[in-house]
Amino acid sequence: MPAPQANPLLFTKLALWIVAAVGGGVLLARRRVTRRVRLIALLGGTLVFGFLYGLILGPAANPNPVASLRTLLRVLLAGGPLAPMIVVMVVVLLALVWVSNKSICGWACQLGLLQEAIYRLAPVRRRWKPPFWLSNGIRAAAFLALVGGLLLAGLDWIGLIDPFPLFSLRLGTWALLLVAGVLGASAFVFRPWCQFLCPFGLVGWIIEQRSLYRVRIDPDICVSCGRCAVACPTQAMADNLAGKAVRADCFACGDCLAACPKEGALGWRR
């Protein structure tokens, strides 16, 4: 993504991202995330953060977490002018991950919202929850390929298949094929792009291990029924229940909180 200019719309989107991420965290903390609330957030965020801003700003200027991080990496590893707006965006987005887990991914990223909307609305009974070692291993390899390509040849391979121009209705052939695959897979796998390929998702996953606010278990109340782990669309709650120090991605969807039968056993808290 080229360095953003001082377009006021960029600042409005950044502000709305913050509102969405913080608002999602508040709803989670108050256990107000019902299926209806979640669908409204997913569809509304896809329309506003994705298609509304995408059609107004165009594919080159409509910011997203992935493009912001890629642009910063490209400047740091391959050279070029560093736009202050890019630094601000990356710092703010990663700060949101540190404060409130992946609320920015779960409540504001247009591609993540679209994938999850498809996952929740698709009339599919059999779903696949990929093992974390597999999804994160592929994602780490993709990230290393991105860093290596930029460092050795100035090549940003994700730019060749960037799915985000979908929201401006301007996709190249390879990107169109990727988007078709990702959206089709979203009916069977929760957020496949986020789990398998997203560079921001990998960096965010590292930071979220020390997030201030996230799903926490009260061992004095929890009866270890396992319903939260079954409801969780990733391996995050299973890892949480097992007391693992390093957990799989949590996308702040709230499914575990809704599934828990014991008041106070689970909470979005510090």
Short mmCIF file of C-alpha atoms in Angstrom, two decimals:
data_model
loop_
_atom_site.label_atom_id
_atom_site.label_comp_id
_atom_site.label_asym_id
_atom_site.label_seq_id
_atom_site.Cartn_x
_atom_site.Cartn_y
_atom_site.Cartn_z
CA MET A 1 0.00 0.00 0.00
CA PRO A 2 1.48 3.40 -0.94
CA ALA A 3 2.14 5.85 1.84
CA PRO A 4 -1.20 7.39 2.81
CA GLN A 5 -1.61 11.09 2.31
CA ALA A 6 -3.15 13.40 4.89
CA ASN A 7 -6.68 12.42 3.95
CA PRO A 8 -9.13 13.17 6.78
CA LEU A 9 -10.98 9.96 5.94
CA LEU A 10 -7.94 7.96 7.02
CA PHE A 11 -8.16 9.48 10.47
CA THR A 12 -11.90 8.82 10.65
CA LYS A 13 -11.32 5.16 9.84
CA LEU A 14 -8.57 4.86 12.44
CA ALA A 15 -10.89 6.48 14.99
CA LEU A 16 -13.74 4.13 14.06
CA TRP A 17 -11.38 1.16 14.32
CA ILE A 18 -10.57 2.19 17.88
CA VAL A 19 -14.26 2.66 18.70
CA ALA A 20 -15.12 -0.77 17.27
CA ALA A 21 -12.28 -2.55 19.08
CA VAL A 22 -12.97 -0.86 22.41
CA GLY A 23 -16.72 -1.25 22.00
CA GLY A 24 -16.29 -4.94 21.28
CA GLY A 25 -14.21 -5.31 24.42
CA VAL A 26 -16.88 -3.57 26.49
CA LEU A 27 -19.60 -5.85 25.11
CA LEU A 28 -17.45 -8.89 25.89
CA ALA A 29 -16.75 -7.69 29.42
CA ARG A 30 -20.49 -7.21 29.99
CA ARG A 31 -21.33 -10.53 28.30
CA ARG A 32 -23.64 -8.82 25.82
CA VAL A 33 -22.37 -10.54 22.68
CA THR A 34 -25.34 -12.55 21.44
CA ARG A 35 -25.52 -14.16 18.00
CA ARG A 36 -27.59 -11.21 16.77
CA VAL A 37 -25.16 -8.63 18.15
CA ARG A 38 -22.24 -10.48 16.62
CA LEU A 39 -23.86 -10.70 13.18
CA ILE A 40 -24.74 -7.00 13.24
CA ALA A 41 -21.12 -6.16 14.08
CA LEU A 42 -19.78 -8.47 11.37
CA LEU A 43 -22.06 -7.29 8.58
CA GLY A 44 -21.97 -3.63 9.61
CA GLY A 45 -18.18 -3.62 9.89
CA THR A 46 -17.79 -5.34 6.53
CA LEU A 47 -19.97 -2.72 4.86
CA VAL A 48 -18.47 0.33 6.59
CA PHE A 49 -14.77 -0.56 7.03
CA GLY A 50 -14.70 -2.61 3.85
CA PHE A 51 -16.96 -1.51 1.03
CA LEU A 52 -17.87 2.05 2.10
CA TYR A 53 -14.28 3.16 2.71
CA GLY A 54 -13.01 0.92 -0.09
CA LEU A 55 -15.25 2.44 -2.74
CA ILE A 56 -14.62 6.00 -1.53
CA LEU A 57 -10.85 5.78 -1.03
CA GLY A 58 -9.95 3.13 -3.59
CA PRO A 59 -7.75 0.05 -3.07
CA ALA A 60 -4.48 1.95 -2.68
CA ALA A 61 -5.69 4.33 0.01
CA ASN A 62 -8.14 2.25 2.07
CA PRO A 63 -6.10 1.20 5.12
CA ASN A 64 -6.18 -2.21 6.74
CA PRO A 65 -4.01 -3.86 9.41
CA VAL A 66 -2.17 -6.08 6.91
CA ALA A 67 -1.25 -3.29 4.48
CA SER A 68 -0.12 -1.02 7.31
CA LEU A 69 2.28 -3.65 8.65
CA ARG A 70 3.48 -4.66 5.17
CA THR A 71 4.21 -1.05 4.28
CA LEU A 72 6.23 -0.54 7.46
CA LEU A 73 8.18 -3.75 6.85
CA ARG A 74 8.83 -2.78 3.23
CA VAL A 75 10.26 0.58 4.27
CA LEU A 76 12.39 -0.89 7.06
CA LEU A 77 13.72 -3.84 5.04
CA ALA A 78 13.78 -2.59 1.45
CA GLY A 79 14.08 1.16 1.93
CA GLY A 80 11.91 4.07 0.92
CA PRO A 81 10.18 7.04 2.57
CA LEU A 82 8.45 6.34 5.86
CA ALA A 83 5.07 8.04 6.21
CA PRO A 84 4.25 9.04 9.80
CA MET A 85 0.66 7.89 9.26
CA ILE A 86 1.85 4.32 8.72
CA VAL A 87 3.82 4.36 11.97
CA VAL A 88 0.82 5.78 13.83
CA MET A 89 -1.49 3.10 12.43
CA VAL A 90 0.80 0.19 13.24
CA VAL A 91 1.52 1.45 16.76
CA VAL A 92 -2.17 2.08 17.49
CA LEU A 93 -3.28 -1.29 16.11
CA LEU A 94 -0.64 -3.25 18.02
CA ALA A 95 -1.40 -1.25 21.16
CA LEU A 96 -5.04 -2.28 20.83
CA VAL A 97 -3.93 -5.93 20.65
CA TRP A 98 -1.87 -5.49 23.80
CA VAL A 99 -4.74 -3.82 25.67
CA SER A 100 -7.67 -5.92 24.47
CA ASN A 101 -6.41 -9.05 22.76
CA LYS A 102 -7.37 -9.27 19.09
CA SER A 103 -10.41 -7.02 19.37
CA ILE A 104 -9.08 -5.05 16.41
CA CYS A 105 -9.11 -8.24 14.30
CA GLY A 106 -12.38 -9.51 15.71
CA TRP A 107 -14.34 -6.29 15.51
CA ALA A 108 -12.73 -3.99 12.92
CA CYS A 109 -10.69 -5.70 10.17
CA GLN A 110 -12.88 -5.81 7.09
CA LEU A 111 -11.53 -9.07 5.68
CA GLY A 112 -11.72 -10.84 9.02
CA LEU A 113 -15.29 -9.65 9.52
CA LEU A 114 -16.35 -10.85 6.07
CA GLN A 115 -14.79 -14.29 6.58
CA GLU A 116 -16.48 -14.71 9.95
CA ALA A 117 -19.84 -13.54 8.61
CA ILE A 118 -19.66 -16.26 5.95
CA TYR A 119 -18.65 -18.82 8.59
CA ARG A 120 -21.63 -17.96 10.77
CA LEU A 121 -24.21 -17.69 8.00
CA ALA A 122 -23.18 -20.64 5.81
CA PRO A 123 -25.55 -23.63 6.16
CA VAL A 124 -22.70 -26.04 6.88
CA ARG A 125 -22.76 -28.68 9.59
CA ARG A 126 -19.26 -30.14 9.41
CA ARG A 127 -16.52 -27.64 10.17
CA TRP A 128 -12.77 -28.06 10.49
CA LYS A 129 -10.88 -26.60 13.42
CA PRO A 130 -7.26 -26.75 12.24
CA PRO A 131 -4.61 -27.72 14.80
CA PHE A 132 -2.71 -24.64 15.86
CA TRP A 133 0.71 -26.10 15.08
CA LEU A 134 -0.38 -26.45 11.46
CA SER A 135 -2.07 -23.08 10.95
CA ASN A 136 0.57 -21.13 12.83
CA GLY A 137 3.40 -23.02 11.16
CA ILE A 138 2.11 -22.10 7.72
CA ARG A 139 1.51 -18.51 8.84
CA ALA A 140 5.03 -18.21 10.26
CA ALA A 141 6.50 -19.60 7.02
CA ALA A 142 4.47 -17.07 5.02
CA PHE A 143 5.74 -14.26 7.26
CA LEU A 144 9.36 -15.39 6.90
CA ALA A 145 8.87 -15.51 3.13
CA LEU A 146 7.55 -11.93 3.26
CA VAL A 147 10.52 -10.72 5.32
CA GLY A 148 13.02 -12.67 3.23
CA GLY A 149 11.56 -11.42 -0.04
CA LEU A 150 11.67 -7.81 1.11
CA LEU A 151 15.16 -8.10 2.56
CA LEU A 152 16.78 -9.94 -0.34
CA ALA A 153 14.90 -8.70 -3.39
CA GLY A 154 12.52 -5.96 -2.29
CA LEU A 155 9.66 -8.34 -3.17
CA ASP A 156 6.36 -8.14 -1.29
CA TRP A 157 4.74 -11.40 -2.35
CA ILE A 158 1.53 -10.67 -0.46
CA GLY A 159 1.11 -7.59 -2.64
CA LEU A 160 0.78 -9.92 -5.64
CA ILE A 161 -2.26 -11.65 -4.15
CA ASP A 162 -3.52 -8.92 -1.79
CA PRO A 163 -7.19 -9.75 -1.07
CA PHE A 164 -8.14 -6.35 0.36
CA PRO A 165 -8.81 -4.61 -3.01
CA LEU A 166 -11.92 -6.81 -3.00
CA PHE A 167 -13.59 -4.02 -1.06
CA SER A 168 -12.91 -1.56 -3.87
CA LEU A 169 -14.10 -4.12 -6.44
CA ARG A 170 -10.68 -4.08 -8.14
CA LEU A 171 -9.02 -7.47 -7.93
CA GLY A 172 -6.32 -8.85 -10.18
CA THR A 173 -6.48 -12.41 -11.47
CA TRP A 174 -4.31 -14.02 -8.78
CA ALA A 175 -5.94 -12.02 -6.01
CA LEU A 176 -9.37 -12.99 -7.33
CA LEU A 177 -8.43 -16.66 -7.19
CA LEU A 178 -7.13 -16.28 -3.63
CA VAL A 179 -10.22 -14.38 -2.50
CA ALA A 180 -12.50 -17.01 -4.03
CA GLY A 181 -10.58 -19.72 -2.18
CA VAL A 182 -10.51 -17.84 1.13
CA LEU A 183 -14.20 -16.93 1.08
CA GLY A 184 -15.18 -20.42 -0.02
CA ALA A 185 -13.07 -21.96 2.73
CA SER A 186 -14.63 -19.56 5.25
CA ALA A 187 -17.81 -21.63 5.18
CA PHE A 188 -15.86 -24.55 6.68
CA VAL A 189 -12.92 -22.97 8.53
CA PHE A 190 -13.02 -19.98 10.88
CA ARG A 191 -11.14 -17.04 9.32
CA PRO A 192 -8.76 -19.07 7.11
CA TRP A 193 -6.79 -16.03 5.92
CA CYS A 194 -6.28 -14.88 9.50
CA GLN A 195 -5.19 -18.29 10.78
CA PHE A 196 -3.00 -19.39 7.87
CA LEU A 197 -1.57 -16.35 6.08
CA CYS A 198 -2.09 -13.00 7.82
CA PRO A 199 1.22 -11.32 8.81
CA PHE A 200 -0.53 -8.94 11.19
CA GLY A 201 -2.25 -11.94 12.73
CA LEU A 202 1.12 -13.54 13.48
CA VAL A 203 2.57 -10.41 15.08
CA GLY A 204 -0.69 -9.84 16.95
CA TRP A 205 -0.67 -13.43 18.19
CA ILE A 206 2.76 -12.86 19.77
CA ILE A 207 1.55 -9.70 21.50
CA GLU A 208 -1.78 -11.15 22.62
CA GLN A 209 0.02 -13.64 24.86
CA ARG A 210 0.46 -10.67 27.21
CA SER A 211 -2.79 -8.82 26.53
CA LEU A 212 -4.21 -6.93 29.50
CA TYR A 213 -7.83 -7.83 28.78
CA ARG A 214 -8.71 -11.27 27.46
CA VAL A 215 -10.81 -14.30 28.35
CA ARG A 216 -9.77 -15.50 31.78
CA ILE A 217 -10.93 -18.48 33.83
CA ASP A 218 -11.83 -18.37 37.51
CA PRO A 219 -10.66 -21.81 38.71
CA ASP A 220 -12.81 -21.55 41.85
CA ILE A 221 -16.00 -21.37 39.76
CA CYS A 222 -15.11 -23.29 36.59
CA VAL A 223 -16.45 -26.88 36.57
CA SER A 224 -14.30 -27.94 33.59
CA CYS A 225 -17.31 -28.90 31.50
CA GLY A 226 -15.43 -28.01 28.31
CA ARG A 227 -18.33 -26.23 26.63
CA CYS A 228 -16.23 -23.13 26.04
CA ALA A 229 -13.57 -25.14 24.21
CA VAL A 230 -16.20 -26.78 22.01
CA ALA A 231 -17.81 -23.43 21.20
CA CYS A 232 -14.50 -21.70 20.48
CA PRO A 233 -13.83 -21.70 16.71
CA THR A 234 -10.07 -21.97 17.27
CA GLN A 235 -7.87 -23.86 19.71
CA ALA A 236 -7.64 -20.82 22.02
CA MET A 237 -10.04 -21.94 24.77
CA ALA A 238 -8.72 -25.51 24.80
CA ASP A 239 -5.27 -24.05 25.40
CA ASN A 240 -6.69 -21.71 28.04
CA LEU A 241 -8.38 -24.57 29.89
CA ALA A 242 -5.18 -26.59 29.74
CA GLY A 243 -3.30 -23.70 31.35
CA LYS A 244 -0.85 -23.36 28.48
CA ALA A 245 1.48 -20.38 28.65
CA VAL A 246 1.30 -19.95 24.87
CA ARG A 247 -2.21 -20.09 23.46
CA ALA A 248 -3.71 -20.16 19.99
CA ASP A 249 -5.24 -17.02 18.49
CA CYS A 250 -8.32 -15.61 20.19
CA PHE A 251 -10.32 -13.38 17.85
CA ALA A 252 -12.54 -11.94 20.60
CA CYS A 253 -15.73 -13.40 19.13
CA GLY A 254 -17.37 -14.16 22.49
CA ASP A 255 -18.55 -17.69 21.68
CA CYS A 256 -16.88 -19.16 24.75
CA LEU A 257 -18.52 -16.62 27.06
CA ALA A 258 -21.94 -17.34 25.57
CA ALA A 259 -21.46 -21.10 26.00
CA CYS A 260 -20.30 -21.04 29.63
CA PRO A 261 -23.08 -22.28 31.99
CA LYS A 262 -21.47 -20.98 35.20
CA GLU A 263 -21.83 -17.31 36.00
CA GLY A 264 -18.40 -15.80 36.63
CA ALA A 265 -16.39 -18.83 35.52
CA LEU A 266 -15.28 -17.02 32.37
CA GLY A 267 -14.83 -13.31 31.91
CA TRP A 268 -13.25 -10.75 29.62
CA ARG A 269 -11.07 -9.12 32.25
CA ARG A 270 -7.56 -8.40 33.46
#
